[in-house]
XYZ file of C-alpha atoms in Angstrom:
334
model
C 52.599 223.112 58.304
C 51.540 221.169 55.195
C 53.294 217.797 54.852
C 54.527 218.814 51.415
C 56.534 221.667 52.908
C 58.162 219.760 55.744
C 61.944 220.026 55.685
C 63.816 216.982 54.364
C 66.612 216.468 56.867
C 68.583 214.193 54.541
C 68.499 216.762 51.756
C 69.996 219.323 54.108
C 73.086 217.187 54.685
C 76.243 217.763 52.624
C 77.197 215.145 50.033
C 80.112 213.851 52.118
C 77.735 212.849 54.941
C 75.234 211.290 52.546
C 77.992 209.173 51.030
C 79.029 208.106 54.520
C 75.452 207.037 55.279
C 75.170 205.151 51.988
C 78.428 203.337 52.715
C 76.848 201.719 55.771
C 74.055 200.207 53.656
C 74.304 196.792 51.984
C 75.604 197.301 48.450
C 72.308 196.521 46.697
C 70.476 199.035 48.865
C 73.129 201.670 48.285
C 72.567 201.263 44.534
C 68.821 201.692 45.019
C 69.351 205.130 46.564
C 70.270 206.430 43.104
C 66.556 206.633 42.193
C 65.518 208.698 45.229
C 66.207 212.052 43.607
C 68.387 213.672 40.955
C 70.949 214.678 43.570
C 71.312 211.052 44.693
C 71.911 209.660 41.207
C 75.687 209.482 41.437
C 76.250 209.527 45.183
C 76.179 205.739 45.415
C 79.219 205.610 43.124
C 81.201 207.159 45.959
C 80.346 204.429 48.454
C 83.398 202.675 49.822
C 81.777 199.265 50.388
C 81.586 197.399 47.078
C 80.075 193.906 47.208
C 79.756 192.162 43.850
C 77.986 188.825 44.352
C 76.675 187.263 41.177
C 74.015 185.339 43.106
C 72.459 188.536 44.459
C 71.991 190.454 41.220
C 69.120 188.341 39.793
C 69.768 189.331 36.177
C 68.646 186.159 34.417
C 64.917 186.082 35.106
C 63.908 186.860 31.504
C 66.160 184.276 29.805
C 64.588 180.854 29.295
C 67.418 178.649 28.022
C 69.598 177.552 30.953
C 72.950 177.654 29.141
C 72.146 180.970 27.488
C 70.871 182.230 30.845
C 74.161 181.485 32.575
C 76.258 182.970 29.773
C 74.215 186.145 29.366
C 73.867 186.642 33.108
C 77.601 186.402 33.701
C 78.449 188.729 30.841
C 75.945 191.298 32.113
C 77.169 190.940 35.701
C 80.805 191.479 34.668
C 79.759 194.453 32.536
C 77.973 195.996 35.522
C 81.095 195.608 37.673
C 83.258 197.305 35.045
C 80.787 200.161 34.624
C 80.628 200.643 38.353
C 84.356 200.863 38.977
C 84.769 203.173 35.959
C 82.469 205.652 37.711
C 83.989 205.287 41.168
C 85.340 208.649 42.258
C 86.914 207.829 45.628
C 90.569 207.374 46.500
C 90.210 204.451 48.914
C 87.858 201.498 49.378
C 86.792 200.121 52.729
C 85.503 196.746 51.477
C 85.735 195.132 48.045
C 84.033 191.741 47.728
C 84.146 189.775 44.483
C 82.107 186.555 44.306
C 82.079 184.963 40.860
C 82.093 181.146 41.080
C 84.390 179.407 38.559
C 84.905 182.464 36.332
C 85.510 180.622 33.059
C 85.974 183.094 30.208
C 86.392 186.104 32.487
C 90.002 185.658 33.588
C 91.245 189.050 32.359
C 88.190 190.756 33.851
C 89.017 189.203 37.223
C 92.570 190.495 37.038
C 91.490 194.044 36.153
C 88.963 194.141 39.017
C 91.518 192.964 41.579
C 94.101 195.396 40.235
C 91.521 198.183 40.603
C 90.988 197.162 44.241
C 94.752 197.254 44.794
C 95.097 200.768 43.353
C 92.368 201.997 45.698
C 94.204 200.778 48.816
C 91.359 198.426 49.729
C 91.273 197.678 53.460
C 89.076 194.552 53.343
C 89.310 192.346 50.270
C 87.145 189.238 49.778
C 87.842 186.950 46.805
C 85.555 183.981 46.230
C 85.710 181.970 43.006
C 84.397 178.763 44.575
C 80.913 177.432 44.005
C 78.909 177.471 47.232
C 77.113 174.201 46.460
C 79.936 172.364 44.732
C 81.111 168.950 45.915
C 83.002 168.075 42.779
C 85.987 165.707 43.055
C 89.494 167.196 43.033
C 90.150 165.859 39.533
C 87.397 168.003 38.051
C 88.700 171.098 39.834
C 92.268 170.336 38.752
C 91.184 170.406 35.103
C 89.550 173.792 35.666
C 92.674 175.157 37.354
C 94.765 174.175 34.329
C 92.233 175.901 32.058
C 92.358 179.126 34.079
C 96.152 179.168 34.103
C 96.273 178.791 30.320
C 93.635 181.446 29.702
C 94.845 184.521 31.477
C 94.331 184.003 35.213
C 97.978 184.506 36.154
C 98.162 183.515 39.814
C 101.517 185.261 40.336
C 100.107 188.502 38.942
C 96.961 188.089 41.031
C 98.801 187.634 44.311
C 101.177 190.512 43.611
C 98.100 192.732 43.947
C 97.328 191.383 47.418
C 100.584 192.388 49.086
C 99.266 195.499 50.853
C 95.790 194.245 51.783
C 95.487 194.248 55.587
C 92.266 192.198 55.815
C 91.978 189.404 53.263
C 89.434 186.620 52.657
C 90.226 183.814 50.222
C 88.412 180.727 48.911
C 89.266 177.030 48.333
C 89.741 177.754 44.636
C 92.695 180.056 45.369
C 94.100 177.685 48.003
C 94.457 175.035 45.336
C 95.459 177.243 42.443
C 98.375 178.855 44.256
C 100.017 175.456 44.708
C 100.445 174.976 40.960
C 102.827 177.937 40.636
C 106.537 177.473 40.140
C 108.078 177.791 43.603
C 104.892 179.184 45.226
C 106.732 179.964 48.472
C 108.574 182.730 46.593
C 105.700 184.306 44.691
C 106.258 187.867 45.829
C 107.470 190.126 48.610
C 106.018 189.405 52.082
C 102.353 190.345 52.382
C 101.165 192.996 54.838
C 98.029 191.055 55.737
C 97.180 191.264 59.439
C 93.832 189.457 59.408
C 93.269 186.461 57.140
C 90.032 184.522 56.584
C 90.349 181.194 54.773
C 87.193 179.579 53.427
C 87.983 175.880 53.259
C 86.630 172.353 53.106
C 89.715 171.231 55.067
C 90.512 168.821 52.245
C 94.145 167.612 52.139
C 94.725 169.201 48.722
C 94.067 172.606 50.330
C 96.749 172.173 53.008
C 99.621 173.336 50.804
C 97.776 176.578 50.114
C 97.276 177.171 53.840
C 101.014 176.835 54.505
C 101.824 179.164 51.604
C 99.719 181.891 53.206
C 101.267 181.269 56.618
C 104.655 181.719 54.983
C 103.584 184.783 52.981
C 102.049 186.746 55.877
C 104.822 187.397 58.442
C 102.727 190.089 60.190
C 99.570 187.998 60.547
C 97.720 188.659 63.816
C 94.482 186.701 63.400
C 93.536 183.669 61.319
C 89.959 182.511 60.758
C 88.883 179.277 59.106
C 85.353 179.360 57.704
C 84.814 175.679 57.065
C 82.204 174.281 54.727
C 80.069 171.509 56.177
C 79.010 169.752 52.975
C 80.651 166.488 54.022
C 83.528 164.448 52.570
C 84.144 163.683 48.919
C 86.073 160.834 47.369
C 89.709 161.716 46.784
C 91.289 160.805 43.452
C 95.017 160.026 43.204
C 94.785 160.376 39.457
C 94.976 164.161 39.756
C 96.353 164.736 43.238
C 99.234 162.966 44.946
C 98.353 161.132 48.114
C 98.444 163.581 51.005
C 98.141 162.077 54.449
C 96.561 164.777 56.658
C 98.180 163.671 59.909
C 101.662 163.282 58.435
C 101.428 166.597 56.584
C 100.936 168.567 59.823
C 103.338 166.545 62.004
C 106.359 168.445 60.706
C 107.907 171.032 63.009
C 108.423 173.629 60.305
C 107.337 177.021 61.534
C 106.756 180.445 60.028
C 107.512 183.969 61.135
C 103.903 184.787 61.985
C 103.696 181.724 64.246
C 106.837 182.806 66.052
C 106.050 186.507 66.451
C 102.579 187.819 65.644
C 99.709 185.299 65.351
C 97.679 185.642 68.543
C 94.138 184.616 67.591
C 92.786 181.643 65.644
C 89.071 181.102 65.074
C 87.174 178.246 63.434
C 83.635 178.832 62.178
C 81.428 175.733 61.668
C 83.759 173.578 63.747
C 82.817 169.881 63.454
C 85.671 168.128 65.243
C 86.637 166.072 62.184
C 90.165 164.709 61.911
C 91.398 167.143 59.238
C 90.388 170.102 61.396
C 92.170 168.561 64.367
C 95.444 168.036 62.489
C 95.574 171.667 61.322
C 94.712 173.067 64.751
C 97.096 170.768 66.625
C 99.895 172.060 64.388
C 98.973 175.700 65.092
C 98.700 175.061 68.854
C 102.070 173.324 68.875
C 103.970 175.909 66.797
C 102.167 179.150 67.740
C 104.587 180.778 70.164
C 102.457 183.837 70.932
C 98.927 182.469 70.496
C 96.469 183.729 73.077
C 93.084 182.503 71.807
C 91.654 179.565 69.943
C 87.910 180.083 69.471
C 85.936 177.104 68.189
C 82.444 177.984 66.983
C 80.537 174.739 66.644
C 78.518 174.091 63.507
C 74.757 174.534 63.775
C 72.130 171.796 63.618
C 74.429 169.003 64.794
C 73.122 165.593 65.808
C 74.211 163.912 69.041
C 77.144 162.086 67.445
C 78.457 165.275 65.829
C 78.109 167.157 69.093
C 80.056 164.427 70.840
C 82.890 164.795 68.309
C 83.037 168.526 68.901
C 83.122 168.190 72.699
C 85.771 165.460 72.530
C 87.952 167.541 70.222
C 87.721 170.607 72.472
C 88.658 168.507 75.498
C 91.630 167.087 73.586
C 92.883 170.606 72.833
C 92.451 171.585 76.476
C 94.277 168.637 78.034
C 96.466 166.646 75.684
C 97.910 168.842 72.932
C 101.381 170.274 73.401
C 101.242 174.059 73.468
C 103.767 176.476 72.038
C 102.331 179.321 74.113
C 101.572 179.193 77.812
C 99.075 182.042 77.388
C 96.776 180.134 75.017
C 93.117 179.836 75.998
C 90.826 177.441 74.104
C 87.103 178.268 74.085
C 84.263 176.276 72.589
C 81.166 178.244 71.559
C 77.593 177.139 70.755
C 78.095 173.439 71.527
């Protein structure tokens, strides 16, 4: 049989199966399938895994001026997101990931995208407005938070759209912003989140945000900390009140999820630094039904860093008061 007449097995599949296959591809590759044939042109718009990462779109290669490049790139990226969701034909979304660092000037766009995700009953929602390479002092970030609040990024409105998300990932930006609300512990009805991932530097000015989420998620079953390993920055009391990490977590206040549902805690990029220890000691002490604490050591550690990690794990094993007799602490990759 001539190669030109061989049957195309993919073409013989119904659209529903093709969409299912496309949904398993990374988002950029699923978009690229639209050029395979006329039939494929709109199939990718039915994929249920939407990952919008500004850094991956590479839209600024033809703009020379740096400031103009950033402005034009962001506007084009936001436009692409809006066009995409306007063509989405599905009823539910498996994963919706929105990564737009420090979205100055796009506050209302952010709200509309998150509200779209909420209307589509998104199962896994990832929100990241933090810069991946930023080590700016808290004062600089505080100024930006004030700007966002005055220019349309209503944190109360944002979080009201997260109530029914079962799997949620948040960033340091949101940890800090939520604390500036009036009475943040009463933002909304209890969230239905079962699995929460918190990206964090473990800075003291993020601690209040962590407790707000513990309070807001009474059905939480697993909690993961994805810690950044960029090192410490100098704290500034000019913008943030003095927060003593050890004292902050010594209180015995507990939350419903710690009493009833939270069974698994995981730390990615565990370094054994004091701020990590204070948070985890609190969870070990107050977690009444915890079964697992998995510590995944950071990569490329030197001997001193490895020693800190091993010492911290041993401390958790032997000397920290436990709220649950079923808790098992495991150190990985050390």
